[in-house]
XYZ file of C-alpha atoms in Angstrom:
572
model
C -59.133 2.129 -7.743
C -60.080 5.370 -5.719
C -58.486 8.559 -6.878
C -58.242 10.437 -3.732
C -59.178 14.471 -3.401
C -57.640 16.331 -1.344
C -59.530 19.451 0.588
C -58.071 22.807 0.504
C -58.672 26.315 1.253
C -61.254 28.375 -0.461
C -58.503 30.921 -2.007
C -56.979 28.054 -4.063
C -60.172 26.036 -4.755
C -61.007 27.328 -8.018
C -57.760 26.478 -9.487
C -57.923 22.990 -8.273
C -61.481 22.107 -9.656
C -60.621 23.790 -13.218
C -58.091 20.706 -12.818
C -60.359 18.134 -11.634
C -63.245 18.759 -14.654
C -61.747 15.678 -16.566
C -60.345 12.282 -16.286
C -57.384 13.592 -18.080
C -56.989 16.839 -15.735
C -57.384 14.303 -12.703
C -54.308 12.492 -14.179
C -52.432 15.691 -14.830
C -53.489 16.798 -11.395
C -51.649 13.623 -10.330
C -48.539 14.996 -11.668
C -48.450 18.043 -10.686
C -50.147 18.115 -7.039
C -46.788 17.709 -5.604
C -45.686 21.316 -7.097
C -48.581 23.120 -5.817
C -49.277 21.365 -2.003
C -45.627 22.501 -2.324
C -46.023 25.858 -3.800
C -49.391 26.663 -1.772
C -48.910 24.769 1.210
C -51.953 23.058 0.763
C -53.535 20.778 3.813
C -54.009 17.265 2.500
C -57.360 15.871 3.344
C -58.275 12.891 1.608
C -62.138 12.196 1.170
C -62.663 8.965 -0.957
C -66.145 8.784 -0.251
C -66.845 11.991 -2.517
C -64.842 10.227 -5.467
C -66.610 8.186 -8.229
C -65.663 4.291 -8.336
C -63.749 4.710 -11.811
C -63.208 8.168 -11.909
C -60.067 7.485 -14.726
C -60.376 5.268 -18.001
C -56.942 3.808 -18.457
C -55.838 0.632 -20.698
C -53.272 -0.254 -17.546
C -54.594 -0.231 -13.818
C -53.257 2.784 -11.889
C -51.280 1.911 -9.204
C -53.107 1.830 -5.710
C -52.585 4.783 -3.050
C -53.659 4.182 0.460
C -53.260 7.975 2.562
C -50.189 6.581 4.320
C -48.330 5.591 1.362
C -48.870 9.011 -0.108
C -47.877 10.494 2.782
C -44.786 8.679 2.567
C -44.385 9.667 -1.306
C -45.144 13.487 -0.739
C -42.126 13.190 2.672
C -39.495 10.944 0.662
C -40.250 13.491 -2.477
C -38.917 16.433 -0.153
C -36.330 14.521 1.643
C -34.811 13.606 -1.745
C -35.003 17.219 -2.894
C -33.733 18.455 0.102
C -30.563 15.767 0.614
C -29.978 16.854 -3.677
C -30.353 20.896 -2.521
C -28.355 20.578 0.693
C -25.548 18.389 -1.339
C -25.860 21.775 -3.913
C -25.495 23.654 -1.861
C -22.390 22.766 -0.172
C -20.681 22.469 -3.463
C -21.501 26.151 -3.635
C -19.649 26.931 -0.303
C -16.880 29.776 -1.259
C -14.284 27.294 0.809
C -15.332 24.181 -1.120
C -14.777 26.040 -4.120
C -11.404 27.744 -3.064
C -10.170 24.038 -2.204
C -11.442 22.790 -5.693
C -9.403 25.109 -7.280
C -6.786 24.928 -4.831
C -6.206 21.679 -4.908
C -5.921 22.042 -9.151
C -3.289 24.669 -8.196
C -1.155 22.201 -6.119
C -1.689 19.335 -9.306
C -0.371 22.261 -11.718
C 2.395 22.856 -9.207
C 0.918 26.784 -9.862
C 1.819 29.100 -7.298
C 1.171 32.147 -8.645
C -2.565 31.363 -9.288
C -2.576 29.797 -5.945
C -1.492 33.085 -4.348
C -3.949 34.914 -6.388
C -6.929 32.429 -5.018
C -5.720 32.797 -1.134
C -5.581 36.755 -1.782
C -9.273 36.870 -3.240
C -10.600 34.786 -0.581
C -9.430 37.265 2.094
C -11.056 39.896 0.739
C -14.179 38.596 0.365
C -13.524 37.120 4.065
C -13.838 33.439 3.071
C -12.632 31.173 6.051
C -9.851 29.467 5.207
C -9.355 26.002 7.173
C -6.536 24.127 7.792
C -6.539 22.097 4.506
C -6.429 25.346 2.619
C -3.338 26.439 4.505
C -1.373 23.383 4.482
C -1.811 23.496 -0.115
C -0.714 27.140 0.048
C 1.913 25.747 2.420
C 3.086 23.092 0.154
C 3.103 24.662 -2.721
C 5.622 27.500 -1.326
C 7.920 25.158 -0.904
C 10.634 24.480 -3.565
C 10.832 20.965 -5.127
C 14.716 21.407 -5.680
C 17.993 22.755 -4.253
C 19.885 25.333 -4.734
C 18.046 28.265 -4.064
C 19.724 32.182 -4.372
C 18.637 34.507 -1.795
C 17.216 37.543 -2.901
C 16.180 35.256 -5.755
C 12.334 34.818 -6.973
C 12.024 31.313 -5.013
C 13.858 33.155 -1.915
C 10.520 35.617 -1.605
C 8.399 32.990 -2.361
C 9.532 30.948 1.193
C 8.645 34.442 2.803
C 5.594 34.675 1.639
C 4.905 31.168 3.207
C 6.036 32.308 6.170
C 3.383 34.662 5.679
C 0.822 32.641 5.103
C 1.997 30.269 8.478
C 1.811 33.456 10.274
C -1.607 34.043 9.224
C -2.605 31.005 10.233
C -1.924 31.490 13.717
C -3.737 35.239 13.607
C -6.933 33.200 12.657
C -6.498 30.977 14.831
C -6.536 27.960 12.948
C -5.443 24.985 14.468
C -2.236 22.897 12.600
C -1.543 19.640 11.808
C 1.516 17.467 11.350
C 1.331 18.102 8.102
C 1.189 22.486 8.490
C 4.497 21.751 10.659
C 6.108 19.251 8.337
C 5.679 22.099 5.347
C 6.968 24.946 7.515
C 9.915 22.947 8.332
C 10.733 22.460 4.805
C 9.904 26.143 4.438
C 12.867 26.567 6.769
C 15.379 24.270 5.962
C 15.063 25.731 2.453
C 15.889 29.325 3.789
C 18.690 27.131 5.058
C 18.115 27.554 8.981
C 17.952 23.887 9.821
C 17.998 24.938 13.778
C 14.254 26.567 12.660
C 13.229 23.885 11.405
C 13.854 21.608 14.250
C 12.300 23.938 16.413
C 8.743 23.629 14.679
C 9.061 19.884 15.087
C 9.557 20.721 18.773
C 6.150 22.959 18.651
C 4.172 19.883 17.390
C 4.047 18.508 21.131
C 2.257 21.670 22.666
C -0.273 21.429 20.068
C -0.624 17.256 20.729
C 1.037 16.240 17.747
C 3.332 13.291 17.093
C 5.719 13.995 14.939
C 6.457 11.272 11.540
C 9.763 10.770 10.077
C 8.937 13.667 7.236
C 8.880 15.661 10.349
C 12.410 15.302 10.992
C 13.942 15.457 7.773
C 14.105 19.364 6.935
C 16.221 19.892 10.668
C 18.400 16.207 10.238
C 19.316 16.859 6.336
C 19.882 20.748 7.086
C 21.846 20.262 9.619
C 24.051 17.136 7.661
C 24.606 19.268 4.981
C 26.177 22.295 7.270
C 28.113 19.775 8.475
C 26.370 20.628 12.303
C 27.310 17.252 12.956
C 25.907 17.255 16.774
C 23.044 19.839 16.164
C 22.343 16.515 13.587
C 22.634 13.673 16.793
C 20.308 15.943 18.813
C 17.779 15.897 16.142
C 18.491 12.326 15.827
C 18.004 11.641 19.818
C 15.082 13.628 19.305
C 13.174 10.612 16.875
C 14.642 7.840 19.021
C 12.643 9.369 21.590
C 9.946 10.167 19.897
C 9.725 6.282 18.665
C 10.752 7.607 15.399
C 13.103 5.068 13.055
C 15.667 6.411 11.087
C 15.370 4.909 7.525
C 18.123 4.735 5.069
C 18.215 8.248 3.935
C 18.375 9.722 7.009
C 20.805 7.125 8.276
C 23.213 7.739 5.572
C 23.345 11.427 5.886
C 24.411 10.870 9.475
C 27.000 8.327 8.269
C 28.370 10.645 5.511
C 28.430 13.848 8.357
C 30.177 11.402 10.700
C 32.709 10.375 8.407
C 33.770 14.052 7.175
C 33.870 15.474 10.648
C 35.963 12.194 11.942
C 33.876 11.078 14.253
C 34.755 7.265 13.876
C 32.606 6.237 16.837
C 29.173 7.380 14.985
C 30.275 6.138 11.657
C 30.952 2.879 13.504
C 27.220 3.127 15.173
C 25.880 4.199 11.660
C 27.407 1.084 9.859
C 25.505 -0.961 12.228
C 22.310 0.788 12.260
C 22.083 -0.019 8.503
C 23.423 -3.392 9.075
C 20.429 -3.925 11.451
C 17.735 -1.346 9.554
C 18.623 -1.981 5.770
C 20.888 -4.930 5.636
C 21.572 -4.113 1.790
C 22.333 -0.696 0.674
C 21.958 1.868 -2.069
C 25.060 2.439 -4.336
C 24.542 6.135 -2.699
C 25.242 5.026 0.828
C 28.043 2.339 -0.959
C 30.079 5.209 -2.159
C 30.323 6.947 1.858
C 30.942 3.905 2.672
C 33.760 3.649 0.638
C 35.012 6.953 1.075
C 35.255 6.388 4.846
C 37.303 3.152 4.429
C 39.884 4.898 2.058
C 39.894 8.022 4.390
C 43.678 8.509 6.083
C 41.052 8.855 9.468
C 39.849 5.137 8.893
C 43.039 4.140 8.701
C 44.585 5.408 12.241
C 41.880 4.345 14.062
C 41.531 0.978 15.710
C 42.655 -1.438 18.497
C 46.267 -3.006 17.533
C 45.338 -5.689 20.280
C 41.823 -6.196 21.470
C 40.785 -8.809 23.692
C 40.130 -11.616 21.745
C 37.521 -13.516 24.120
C 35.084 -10.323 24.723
C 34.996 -9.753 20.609
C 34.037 -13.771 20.403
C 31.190 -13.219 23.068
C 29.849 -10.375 21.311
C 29.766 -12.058 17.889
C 28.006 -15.150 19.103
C 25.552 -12.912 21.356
C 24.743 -11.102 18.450
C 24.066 -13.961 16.353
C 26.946 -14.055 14.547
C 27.939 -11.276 11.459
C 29.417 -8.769 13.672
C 30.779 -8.095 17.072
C 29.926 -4.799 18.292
C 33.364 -3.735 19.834
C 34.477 -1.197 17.350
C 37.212 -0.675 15.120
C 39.582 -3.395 15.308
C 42.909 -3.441 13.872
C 45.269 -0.227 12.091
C 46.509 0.935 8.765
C 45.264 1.359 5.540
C 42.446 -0.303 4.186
C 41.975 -2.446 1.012
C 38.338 -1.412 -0.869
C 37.002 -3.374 -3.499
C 34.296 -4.407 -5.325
C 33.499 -8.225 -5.095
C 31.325 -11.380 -5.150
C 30.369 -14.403 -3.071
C 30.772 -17.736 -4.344
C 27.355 -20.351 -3.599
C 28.672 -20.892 -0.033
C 29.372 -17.590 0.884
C 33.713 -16.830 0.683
C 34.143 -13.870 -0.677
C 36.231 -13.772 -4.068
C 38.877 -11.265 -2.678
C 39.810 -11.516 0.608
C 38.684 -15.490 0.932
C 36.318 -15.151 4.380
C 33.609 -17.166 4.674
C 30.267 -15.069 5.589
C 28.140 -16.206 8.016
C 24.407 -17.439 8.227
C 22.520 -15.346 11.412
C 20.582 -16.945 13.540
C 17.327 -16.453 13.590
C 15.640 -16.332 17.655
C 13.501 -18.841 17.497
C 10.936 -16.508 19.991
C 11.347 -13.701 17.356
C 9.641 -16.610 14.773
C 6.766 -17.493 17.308
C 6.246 -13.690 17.664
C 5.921 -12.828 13.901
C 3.777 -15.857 13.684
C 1.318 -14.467 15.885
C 1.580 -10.775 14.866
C 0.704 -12.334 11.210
C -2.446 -14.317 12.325
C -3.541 -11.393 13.816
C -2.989 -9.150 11.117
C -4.532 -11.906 8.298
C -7.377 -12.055 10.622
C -8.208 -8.512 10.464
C -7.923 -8.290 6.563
C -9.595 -12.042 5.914
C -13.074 -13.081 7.302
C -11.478 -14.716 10.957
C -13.855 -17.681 10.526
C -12.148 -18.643 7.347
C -8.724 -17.876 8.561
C -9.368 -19.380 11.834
C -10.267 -22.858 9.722
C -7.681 -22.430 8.142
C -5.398 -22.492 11.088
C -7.228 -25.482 12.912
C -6.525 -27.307 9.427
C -3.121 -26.501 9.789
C -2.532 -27.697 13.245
C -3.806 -31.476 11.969
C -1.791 -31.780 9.215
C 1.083 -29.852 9.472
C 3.959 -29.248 10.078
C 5.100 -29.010 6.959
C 8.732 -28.934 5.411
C 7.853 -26.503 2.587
C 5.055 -24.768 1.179
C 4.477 -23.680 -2.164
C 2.519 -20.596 -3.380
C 0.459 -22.456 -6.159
C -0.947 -19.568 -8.148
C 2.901 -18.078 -8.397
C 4.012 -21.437 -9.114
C 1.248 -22.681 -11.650
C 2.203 -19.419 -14.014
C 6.026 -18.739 -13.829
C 7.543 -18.969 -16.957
C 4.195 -19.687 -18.182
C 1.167 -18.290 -20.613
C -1.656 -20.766 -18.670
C -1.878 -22.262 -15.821
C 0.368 -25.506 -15.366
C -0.846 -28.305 -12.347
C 2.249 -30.249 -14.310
C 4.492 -27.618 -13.533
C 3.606 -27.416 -9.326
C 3.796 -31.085 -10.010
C 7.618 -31.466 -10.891
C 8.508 -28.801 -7.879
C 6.287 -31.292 -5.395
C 8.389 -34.212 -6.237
C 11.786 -32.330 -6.224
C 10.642 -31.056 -2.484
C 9.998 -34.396 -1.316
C 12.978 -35.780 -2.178
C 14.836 -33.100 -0.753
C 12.306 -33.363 2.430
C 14.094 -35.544 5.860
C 11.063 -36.810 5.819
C 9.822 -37.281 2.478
C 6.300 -35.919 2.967
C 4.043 -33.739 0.908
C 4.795 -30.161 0.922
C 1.900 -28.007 1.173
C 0.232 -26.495 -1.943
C -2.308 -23.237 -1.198
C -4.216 -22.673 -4.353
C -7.389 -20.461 -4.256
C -10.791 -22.431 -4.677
C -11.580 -20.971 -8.456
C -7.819 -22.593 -9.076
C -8.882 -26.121 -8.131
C -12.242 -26.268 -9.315
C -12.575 -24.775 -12.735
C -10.022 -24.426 -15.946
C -7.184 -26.613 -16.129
C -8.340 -28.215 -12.567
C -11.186 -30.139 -15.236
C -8.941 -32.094 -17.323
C -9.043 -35.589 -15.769
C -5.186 -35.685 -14.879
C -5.357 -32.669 -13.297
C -8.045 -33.923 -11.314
C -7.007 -37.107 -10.306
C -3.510 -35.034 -9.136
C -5.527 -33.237 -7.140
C -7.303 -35.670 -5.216
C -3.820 -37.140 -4.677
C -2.776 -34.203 -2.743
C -6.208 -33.453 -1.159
C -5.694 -37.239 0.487
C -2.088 -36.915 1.704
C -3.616 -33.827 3.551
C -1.398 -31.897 1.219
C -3.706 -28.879 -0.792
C -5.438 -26.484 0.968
C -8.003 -24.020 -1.192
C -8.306 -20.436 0.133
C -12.035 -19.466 -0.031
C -13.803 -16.828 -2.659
C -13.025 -13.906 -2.182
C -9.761 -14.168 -0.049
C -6.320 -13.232 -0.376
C -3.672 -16.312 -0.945
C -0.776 -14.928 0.096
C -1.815 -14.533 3.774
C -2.207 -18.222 3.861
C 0.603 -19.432 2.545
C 3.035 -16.934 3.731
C 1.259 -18.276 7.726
C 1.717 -21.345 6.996
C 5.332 -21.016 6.158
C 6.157 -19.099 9.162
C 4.116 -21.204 11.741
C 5.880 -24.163 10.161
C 9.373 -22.386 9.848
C 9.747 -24.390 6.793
C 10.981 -23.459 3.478
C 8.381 -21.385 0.942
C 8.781 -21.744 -2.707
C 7.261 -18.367 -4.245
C 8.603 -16.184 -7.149
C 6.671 -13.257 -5.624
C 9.124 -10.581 -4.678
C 6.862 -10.003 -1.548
C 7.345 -5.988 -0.916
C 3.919 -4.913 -2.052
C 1.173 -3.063 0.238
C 0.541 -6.298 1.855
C 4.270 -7.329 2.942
C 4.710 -3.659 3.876
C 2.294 -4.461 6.336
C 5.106 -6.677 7.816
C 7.395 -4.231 9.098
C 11.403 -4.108 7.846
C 13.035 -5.560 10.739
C 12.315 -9.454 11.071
C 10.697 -10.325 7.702
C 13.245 -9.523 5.770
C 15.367 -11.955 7.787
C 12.990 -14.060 7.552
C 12.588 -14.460 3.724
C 16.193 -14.204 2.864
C 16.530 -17.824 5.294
C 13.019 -19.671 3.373
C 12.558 -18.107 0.644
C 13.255 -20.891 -2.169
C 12.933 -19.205 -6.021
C 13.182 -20.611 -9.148
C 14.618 -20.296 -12.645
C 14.790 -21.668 -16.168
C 16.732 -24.331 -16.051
C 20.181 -23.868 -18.097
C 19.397 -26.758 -19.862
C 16.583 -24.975 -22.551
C 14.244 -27.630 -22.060
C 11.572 -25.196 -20.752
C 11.871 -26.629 -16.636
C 12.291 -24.681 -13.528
C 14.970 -25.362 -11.046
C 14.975 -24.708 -7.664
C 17.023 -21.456 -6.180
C 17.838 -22.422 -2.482
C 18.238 -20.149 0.176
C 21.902 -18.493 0.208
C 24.180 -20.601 2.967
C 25.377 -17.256 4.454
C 23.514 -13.869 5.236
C 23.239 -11.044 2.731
C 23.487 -8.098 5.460
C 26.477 -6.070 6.761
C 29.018 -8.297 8.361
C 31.902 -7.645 10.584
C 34.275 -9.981 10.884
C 36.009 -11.335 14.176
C 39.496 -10.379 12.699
C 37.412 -6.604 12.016
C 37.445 -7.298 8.021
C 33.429 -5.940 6.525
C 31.580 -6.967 3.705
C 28.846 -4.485 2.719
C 26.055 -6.362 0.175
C 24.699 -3.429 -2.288
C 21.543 -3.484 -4.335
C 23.400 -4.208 -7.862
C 22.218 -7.768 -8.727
C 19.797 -8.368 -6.565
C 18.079 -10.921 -8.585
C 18.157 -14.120 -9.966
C 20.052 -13.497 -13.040
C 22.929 -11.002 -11.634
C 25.400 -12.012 -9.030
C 25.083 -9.164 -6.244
C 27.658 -6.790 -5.583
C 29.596 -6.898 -2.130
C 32.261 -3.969 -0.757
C 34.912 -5.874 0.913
C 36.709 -3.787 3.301
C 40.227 -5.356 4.894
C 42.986 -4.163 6.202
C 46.306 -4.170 4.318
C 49.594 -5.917 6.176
């Protein structure tokens, strides 16, 4: 190997050859000529020629350096250090520090140490950003109700108006999220009409506002009891493309109903019918307020025109009518059940089942191959939906993985086995459902004993068992295949994870309430599942042709507890 010299200026010279005298300096040289062509800027000429052939005595061969690779060594050397020094040095940055600490102020929920930081920095003229603001922003605001003014937590909102103010003096640009806090700031200093008018700022500055946007303005304004200032703000999201969610919707229900207006709480019952379909026992009890109310009881049609009601229930797919309040007097409220085919244990009406548009299926379908697409690897999905088209239909699919370990400690093939038969005896047709197992599920554990095997041949020939590949998520394929097949799907899996959120709230839920088939111990102790069917009827706000409701609540929404209905009817 050549050790290679490098040439340098006469003022460093003598240095370098008290280093060069011996092997062992040569070596140490090696270590350290990075430092000084660093330290002294020293030109690099190599000159092998000059070098002896074995200038260093080593039991293991020295690596070889050619002057390029060197070259390379020396540059990546300095990039590294300067990548490491840069990275250093941004760490160091007063404003990455003050949002460090900041953001363990906002964790703490401390204010006062918050204020303290924001203070300091101004001082020392640190530039605050928008991040920066939108903490000290947050933090002003209070996590509660019931604030005194003149109180402690009333100076504290100033002081974030303050800070907002400031903001705009440096001329730092907001964010839906600098708005959405100043709102709050306002509706807390209870001036709801404030608050809406920073949501109505958001569109000079490009900004779209979210449904957090609206709340401080809509909730202010519902708990004043500023019943239209609370519509306006409400027109305002409907135009914005914003959807009122339960909260919101029941605040404008329980506003309605104290300032009489019967036409919005009749609009509101129906917006939850169509947004929520069950509701919370908080938006049960306005509910039930309204209905024993002496205004619920004078309004109504005595006659009503019995053909136009009929039109409007079968346009609408059946549950409700759309032509408001029918009938007068008081109304009987109580708290009820269905029985398996839907007829409600206190007033004796039958619910309905909804149709489902058959377009709205074929739309979802697609949305949900496009959407599995993006989060799968298309060419597997896209297999997977050739594979489909030449075998299925199907009448039901089952989740395997779900199936294989309910009620379960391992995995049971015997299990999915018993449910396969039960479905094809059930099935017009008495085929196969389909059975979507991931590949590590049907080719190692229980999938080596030989039964297990020899079952799942069996299904592989009857075109039956489709394995999802490594590395891919199950439940996009067998939820597809379900949809595309609008068959039934046997899954335990509640479905309202990140994934099914993905889905949206208005047609899946309709959806799974019509396919979904569950299952349960069987009564019996003998350690079997049984099959929970779909319900016959709808579990979602209906309204009767003869103007009777029956409002499904949360309570007993499982498997286990029979849910909870409001039947509203009016007494003879």
């Amino acid at each position: 190997m050549l050790c290679l010299t490098a040439s340098i200026s006469p003022k460093t010279s003598p240095l370098f050859s008290l280093l060069c005298k011996t092997s062992n300096a040569r070596f140490f040289h090696s270590k350290l000529f990075n430092y000084f062509s660093h330290k002294y800027r020293l030109p690099i000429i190599f000159n092998a020629k000059s070098q002896p052939k074995n200038p260093i005595s080593m039991s293991r061969k020295a690596p070889h350096f050619s002057t390029t690779s060197a070259e390379a060594l020396l540059q990546n050397s300095k990039d590294l250090g300067t990548r490491k020094s840069r990275k250093q040095a941004r760490r160091e940055l007063p404003e990455v520090i003050l949002r460090a600490k900041l953001d363990q102020c906002s964790k703490n929920g401390d204010l006062a140490e918050a204020l303290c930081l924001y203070n300091e920095a101004r001082v020392n003229h640190v530039q605050l950003n928008v991040y920066h603001y939108n903490v000290l922003l947050y933090l002003c605001c209070p996590k509660g109700d019931g604030i005194e003014e003149g109180g402690q937590e009333f100076a504290m909102l100033d002081k974030g108006f303050k800070i907002f103010k400031q903001m705009g003096t440096d001329k730092v640009e907001p964010n839906e999220a600098t708005f959405t806090n100043a709102s709050r700031l306002a509706a807390a200093k209870r001036d709801p009409e404030l608050a809406f008018d920073l949501v109505k700022q958001m569109k000079d500055h490009g900004i779209v506002p979210k449904l957090r946007s609206y709340g401080p303005a809509l909730f202010g304004f519902c708990k004043k009891g500023m019943a239209d200032k609370a519509y306006e703000v409400d027109s305002h999201m409907v135009k914005n493309g914003v959807l009122a969610e339960e909260p919101e919707l029941s605040a404008l229900l329980r506003v309605s109903s104290e300032v009489e207006r019967e036409e919005k709480v009749y609009e509101m019952m129906h917006r939850l019918r169509a947004t929520v379909r069950q509701v919370s026992k908080e938006t049960a009890a306005i509910m039930e307020e309204w209905f024993s109310s002496n205004k619920a009881a004078e309004v109504g049609l005595e006659k009503w025109d019995v053909g136009k009601v009929k039109k409007g229930y079968v346009d609408g797919g059946g549950g409700w009518h759309g032509q408001g309040w029918l009938g007068k007097g008081n109304w009987r409220v109580v708290r009820t059940k269905m029985d398996e085919t839907g007829i409600c244990q206190s007033c004796k009406e039958k619910l309905v089942c909804i149709d489902i548009d058959p377009e709205e299926t074929e739309n979802f379908a697609k949305a949900l191959a496009k959407l599995a697409s993006e989060k799968e690897a298309k060419t597997n999905f896209a297999q997977f939906q050739e594979w489909l088209q030449r075998h299925g239909p199907f009448d039901a699919v089952i989740d395997g993985a779900n199936l294989g370990l309910a009620n379960q400690h391992t995995f049971s093939f015997a299990q999915i086995m018993r449910v396969v038969k039960q479905l094809r005896q059930i099935s017009p047709s008495n085929k196969f459902p389909l059975v979507v197992l991931h590949r590590s599920r049907v080719t190692g554990g229980p999938a080596q004993h030989p039964n297990n095997k020899k079952l799942l041949e069996s299904w592989k020939k009857a075109g039956a068992l489709y394995s999802t590949p490594q590395g891919s998520n199950d439940d996009w394929y067998w939820l597809y295949a379900a949809v595309s097949s609008k068959c039934l799907l046997v899954t335990n899996d509640e479905m309202r994870d990140h994934l099914f959120n993905l889905l949206g709230n208005s047609f899946f839920p309709r959806w799974k309430e019509k396919h979904q088939v569950r299952l349960k111990p069987s009564n019996e102790g003998n350690g079997l599942l049984t099959l929970h069917m779909p319900p016959p009827y709808s579990i979602v706000v209906q309204e009767s042709e003869q103007g009777n409701w029956h409002i499904p609540t949360v309570t007993g929404d499982d498997l286990e507890t029979a849910r909870q209905w409001i039947c509203a009817t009016r007494t003879k």
